Every structure is written in C-alpha cells, then in structure tokens.
Amino acid sequence: MRESFARAMSAMYREEVPQYGTLLDIVAQVNERILRAAEGASAMPRAERARLGVERHGASRVGSARELGLLRRMFAILGMRPVGYYDLSVAGVPVHSTAFRPTRPDALARNPFRLFTSLLRLELIQDPALRALASRHLEAREIFSPEALRLTEEFEARGGFHSAQAEAFVRELVRTFRWHARATVPAHTYKRLHEAHRLVADVVCFPGPHINHLTPRTLDIDAVQQEMPRRGIAAKDVIEGPPRRKVPILLRQTSFKALAEPVRFDEDGAPMGAHTARFGEVEQRGIALTPKGRALYDELLGRAGGGGAPSDPRAYEARLQQVFQAFPDDLETIRRQGLGYFEYSRLSEEKPAGSAAADLDALVAAGVVQARPIVYEDFLPVSAAGIFQSNLGDAARQAYAAADARAAFERALGCPVLDEFALYESQQAASIQRCLGRPGEPFAERRE
Ligand code: OOG
Ligand code: NI
C-alpha cells in the first residue's frame, strides 16, 4: 500500500507541477550515469539501488490536533510511524513537525516513502482576533473524505483490508493531499492571515493539506544542481546541509523556487493574486550520524555561519568546505571514532580463533566482517528551516518564543515520536549481534 501510495502521489504531483517531472528526468539521468560507473555500482548495496528510483519524501502541513492525529492513524496503515520532532519556531516559522516513515530496515528497503508533516501553532499568532478567526476556519473544515475515515476505523477494528479496500484507501488518502486552486476564505481574510505569516495562510485558507513538494534522491546533487538551470529550472544558489565530501553525511538538499499559482476566493470566484506554496526539491543522502557525529556536524555548521541564506553563495561554500575538514572523510575513521552508524555483515564463514572472534574491530580488520554505512532516513532541522525561509518565510524573522511545545505536539499526534538515534542504534546493534553470535553459538544468519 505504501508503494502504491508513493507511486500515485508522484503521478499526481507530476501533473500538478510539471517541473517536478523535469527534475525526475534529470535525477534519473544523473543516477544512471553514476551507477554505470563501476565504482558507483559496487559502492551501493543492491537493496539500496533497487529503492533509489522510487525513493521520495514529501511535505504537508495541517492545522489542528485532530488532523494530525488522524494522519498518524492513516499512515500507520501504510507502515509509517512518526520519527523525530522538529521545532521550526526557532527559524521564525509557526509550526512544529515530525516525519512519518517506515522504521524497519526491510520496509525501508522496499519503499522508504517519508512525509514531513507540520502542525500549525495557532498560539504563535499574535493578534487574538486573527487567531480566533483561523481557529474557526480550521474547525469548520474536513480534510478527509468520509470513506477515508470509515476505512481507517475498519482497518483498526479488523487489523487489515481486503484488496479492494486497500485500493480505495490509497486513492482517498492521495486525494487528501491534492492541490485546490480555490480558497475557503474571502480574499481579505487570506490577506490578513498572509500578513501574520505566509504559512498561516497556506494552512488555513485551503480545503486540504496539499503536498507542497515531493523530493527524489540523487547520487550526485552537485550534478543535478548544475543541470537544473540548463533545463529551465530556477535552482536556489546554495545546496543546504554539509558540503560535498568523499563520504556523504546526513543529507544535502537543494530546491527550486515556489510556483506562483492563481487562487480563486470565496466571494466572487474570480482568479486573483497568487499563492506561493509549492516548490521542488532534490536531495542526496549520506551516512546516519551518531549523537557524537551530529554534535560535531552542528558545531561545524554553526562555525560556517549556520543554515540561513548567505549573501555570497560561493564564499559560503568555500568556508563550509574548509570548516568541515575537521570532520573525518573516510569510512573507517568515521566508524572507529563512533561518528556514524554502520550495518555489519559477515563476508566469510570462517571464524577467527580465540579472542578475535568477539572483537568487532579485529574481525573488520581481518576482512571477516564488513561494515557498511547506514543511510540517514530523516530530515535536517536546520535545512528544513532554511527551506521555509527561502521559499515561504518573510525576510524579517519573527522571534517566536522558543517554548517547549513538544509535549503538546505529541498529545495532538496521539503518541510520542520515535527517537531516530534509537532506531539507527538498534539496527547497528542487531547487525553486530548477528556477526558475533551469542557465546557458544555459531554466527547467526543474516535476516535479509
Ligand atoms: C517542510 C520543509 C521540510 C525538508 O526536506 O527538510 C522538508 C515544508 O515546507 O512544509 O521537507
Ligand atoms: Ni523536503
């Protein structure tokens, strides 16, 4: 179901935003070129290569606790759980977010579709009258079809779907995220909400939580970035996240500017104004970092000047490259220093004698055990904020109080978010367990 949902979302977005189709073409070409080079193919495990062509993440924003809670239940049906908490108010954006995604390695290998999902924080709207108005509009709307709601309850009650129900559910869920060119409010209300923050208008004024971008994964983001303008796509100046390296870490992203789309308003139905909500993005993923690796990443990014829009992109890139020399750029050092997560697997049946059998580093050194980087499956808070700022945010940052809103977010969600570090950690630990075996036992079988 997740696979067909991802496919249908991609088809829908391709129709809605033709430039997305162009971006997919560029990414497919670049990826193929890299995989054809012998080095690229051997560097990438087969399972990962297989998922690359269908791998996407999307983003959506909802307006109420009820909407978020229902999305959590619906995505659970697709095997996607909320992972991580992102507080975007630190970047002056009145939302907080999580990422719905599969968590098990076999599910990720099958189709890793992720949806970055943000909840509007009405309490951050200063004007009480405007806040009440927004809240009234949100309470009055229903973003889910009756069939989607009914099927969700049925799945939960029976623990499964017949195939016709599964098809209907996917269809209804995809429809939830489609674009509506008609606002649900009069133009003057849109204008007031837009003045509070563009994002407030984007969430409150439409019948649904339209998907605002869908992002393919490339193996060489710099090549895609270069190709975009040649194909008529206005790419942003700077790739966000870490600099280009031999060993990619976390993720790097770049995007193209939001489309200005005509919107019709309630009172007269005449097209007027343009709403800039939807854009395009591409990303390159690298190794998942441990808390120690993440702390080093954060420190270096801060030293290079953070994730904000730099005034001189080339100078920023050079500084980033320079500062990140302090982050080891070969897998073995990253592994030995505990900066990244690895999946261990046995290359040979032969069990080294004596104490070496229980020493992972010795087994790796002896070539008995192989360590492969675990791909980062999540998002960058700083990157997300940077994207918000450049596509949607106003230049004058509003300094929202950095109140601890996580508890409220999890109440709305209906459960705590999962800790991404714990997920990577347990994948790594399970792989070590399989390699070392329990004392007195032969090496365990790999599950895949
Ligand atoms: C979400 C932006 C976050 C990313 O890739 O970091 C995101 C939004 O604009 O709603 O998708
Ligand atoms: Ni994104």
mmCIF file of N, CA and C and ligand atoms in Angstrom, residues 57-61 88 116 118 212-213 215 251 253 279 281 283 379-380 383-384 387-388 392, ligand 1:
data_model
loop_
_atom_site.group_PDB
_atom_site.id
_atom_site.type_symbol
_atom_site.label_atom_id
_atom_site.label_comp_id
_atom_site.label_asym_id
_atom_site.label_seq_id
_atom_site.Cartn_x
_atom_site.Cartn_y
_atom_site.Cartn_z
ATOM 1 N N HIS A 57 10.530 11.908 -0.694
ATOM 2 C CA HIS A 57 9.856 12.411 0.501
ATOM 3 C C HIS A 57 8.975 13.574 0.088
ATOM 4 N N GLY A 58 7.898 13.752 0.832
ATOM 5 C CA GLY A 58 7.001 14.859 0.571
ATOM 6 C C GLY A 58 6.866 15.695 1.827
ATOM 7 N N ALA A 59 6.136 16.818 1.717
ATOM 8 C CA ALA A 59 5.867 17.619 2.906
ATOM 9 C C ALA A 59 4.448 18.147 2.850
ATOM 10 N N SER A 60 3.833 18.171 4.019
ATOM 11 C CA SER A 60 2.453 18.629 4.132
ATOM 12 C C SER A 60 2.283 19.333 5.480
ATOM 13 N N ARG A 61 1.283 20.209 5.558
ATOM 14 C CA ARG A 61 1.064 20.961 6.805
ATOM 15 C C ARG A 61 -0.404 20.889 7.185
ATOM 16 N N LEU A 88 10.317 24.213 14.368
ATOM 17 C CA LEU A 88 10.703 25.211 13.368
ATOM 18 C C LEU A 88 10.454 26.636 13.833
ATOM 19 N N PHE A 116 7.168 14.573 5.602
ATOM 20 C CA PHE A 116 7.462 15.568 6.636
ATOM 21 C C PHE A 116 6.150 16.299 6.915
ATOM 22 N N SER A 118 3.869 18.915 9.236
ATOM 23 C CA SER A 118 3.935 20.020 10.181
ATOM 24 C C SER A 118 2.560 20.368 10.718
ATOM 25 N N ASN A 212 3.315 19.993 -0.594
ATOM 26 C CA ASN A 212 3.969 21.208 -1.096
ATOM 27 C C ASN A 212 5.281 20.951 -1.833
ATOM 28 N N HIS A 213 5.835 19.765 -1.721
ATOM 29 C CA HIS A 213 6.910 19.330 -2.623
ATOM 30 C C HIS A 213 7.082 17.832 -2.492
ATOM 31 N N THR A 215 10.246 15.059 -3.219
ATOM 32 C CA THR A 215 11.680 15.137 -3.435
ATOM 33 C C THR A 215 12.297 13.802 -3.813
ATOM 34 N N LEU A 251 22.252 14.613 5.012
ATOM 35 C CA LEU A 251 21.757 14.843 3.665
ATOM 36 C C LEU A 251 22.041 16.245 3.192
ATOM 37 N N GLN A 253 20.501 19.109 0.358
ATOM 38 C CA GLN A 253 19.282 19.388 -0.409
ATOM 39 C C GLN A 253 19.397 20.691 -1.170
ATOM 40 N N PHE A 279 6.840 23.923 -4.297
ATOM 41 C CA PHE A 279 8.146 24.059 -4.910
ATOM 42 C C PHE A 279 8.722 22.682 -5.222
ATOM 43 N N GLU A 281 12.287 20.070 -4.959
ATOM 44 C CA GLU A 281 13.473 19.853 -4.139
ATOM 45 C C GLU A 281 14.128 18.546 -4.565
ATOM 46 N N GLU A 283 17.468 15.776 -3.210
ATOM 47 C CA GLU A 283 18.366 15.541 -2.085
ATOM 48 C C GLU A 283 19.338 14.409 -2.371
ATOM 49 N N PHE A 379 15.422 14.031 8.467
ATOM 50 C CA PHE A 379 15.500 15.379 7.909
ATOM 51 C C PHE A 379 16.437 16.232 8.743
ATOM 52 N N LEU A 380 16.877 17.328 8.185
ATOM 53 C CA LEU A 380 17.715 18.257 8.931
ATOM 54 C C LEU A 380 16.862 19.406 9.440
ATOM 55 N N SER A 383 18.108 22.524 7.842
ATOM 56 C CA SER A 383 17.798 22.533 6.430
ATOM 57 C C SER A 383 16.325 22.833 6.198
ATOM 58 N N ALA A 384 15.472 22.173 6.986
ATOM 59 C CA ALA A 384 14.044 22.422 6.847
ATOM 60 C C ALA A 384 13.760 23.900 7.067
ATOM 61 N N ILE A 387 14.817 26.037 4.160
ATOM 62 C CA ILE A 387 13.904 25.929 3.033
ATOM 63 C C ILE A 387 12.641 26.742 3.283
ATOM 64 N N PHE A 388 12.150 26.673 4.489
ATOM 65 C CA PHE A 388 10.994 27.502 4.844
ATOM 66 C C PHE A 388 11.311 28.978 4.607
ATOM 67 N N LEU A 392 9.140 30.482 1.674
ATOM 68 C CA LEU A 392 7.870 30.896 2.236
ATOM 69 C C LEU A 392 8.001 32.018 3.247
HETATM 70 C C1 OOG B 1 8.593 21.237 5.058
HETATM 71 C C2 OOG B 1 10.015 21.512 4.799
HETATM 72 C C3 OOG B 1 10.895 20.397 5.324
HETATM 73 C C4 OOG B 1 12.783 19.105 4.163
HETATM 74 O O1 OOG B 1 13.149 18.449 3.187
HETATM 75 O O2 OOG B 1 13.590 19.488 5.026
HETATM 76 C C5 OOG B 1 11.343 19.426 4.296
HETATM 77 C C6 OOG B 1 7.612 22.228 4.488
HETATM 78 O O3 OOG B 1 7.978 23.141 3.725
HETATM 79 O O4 OOG B 1 6.407 22.055 4.796
HETATM 80 O O5 OOG B 1 10.602 18.894 3.521
#
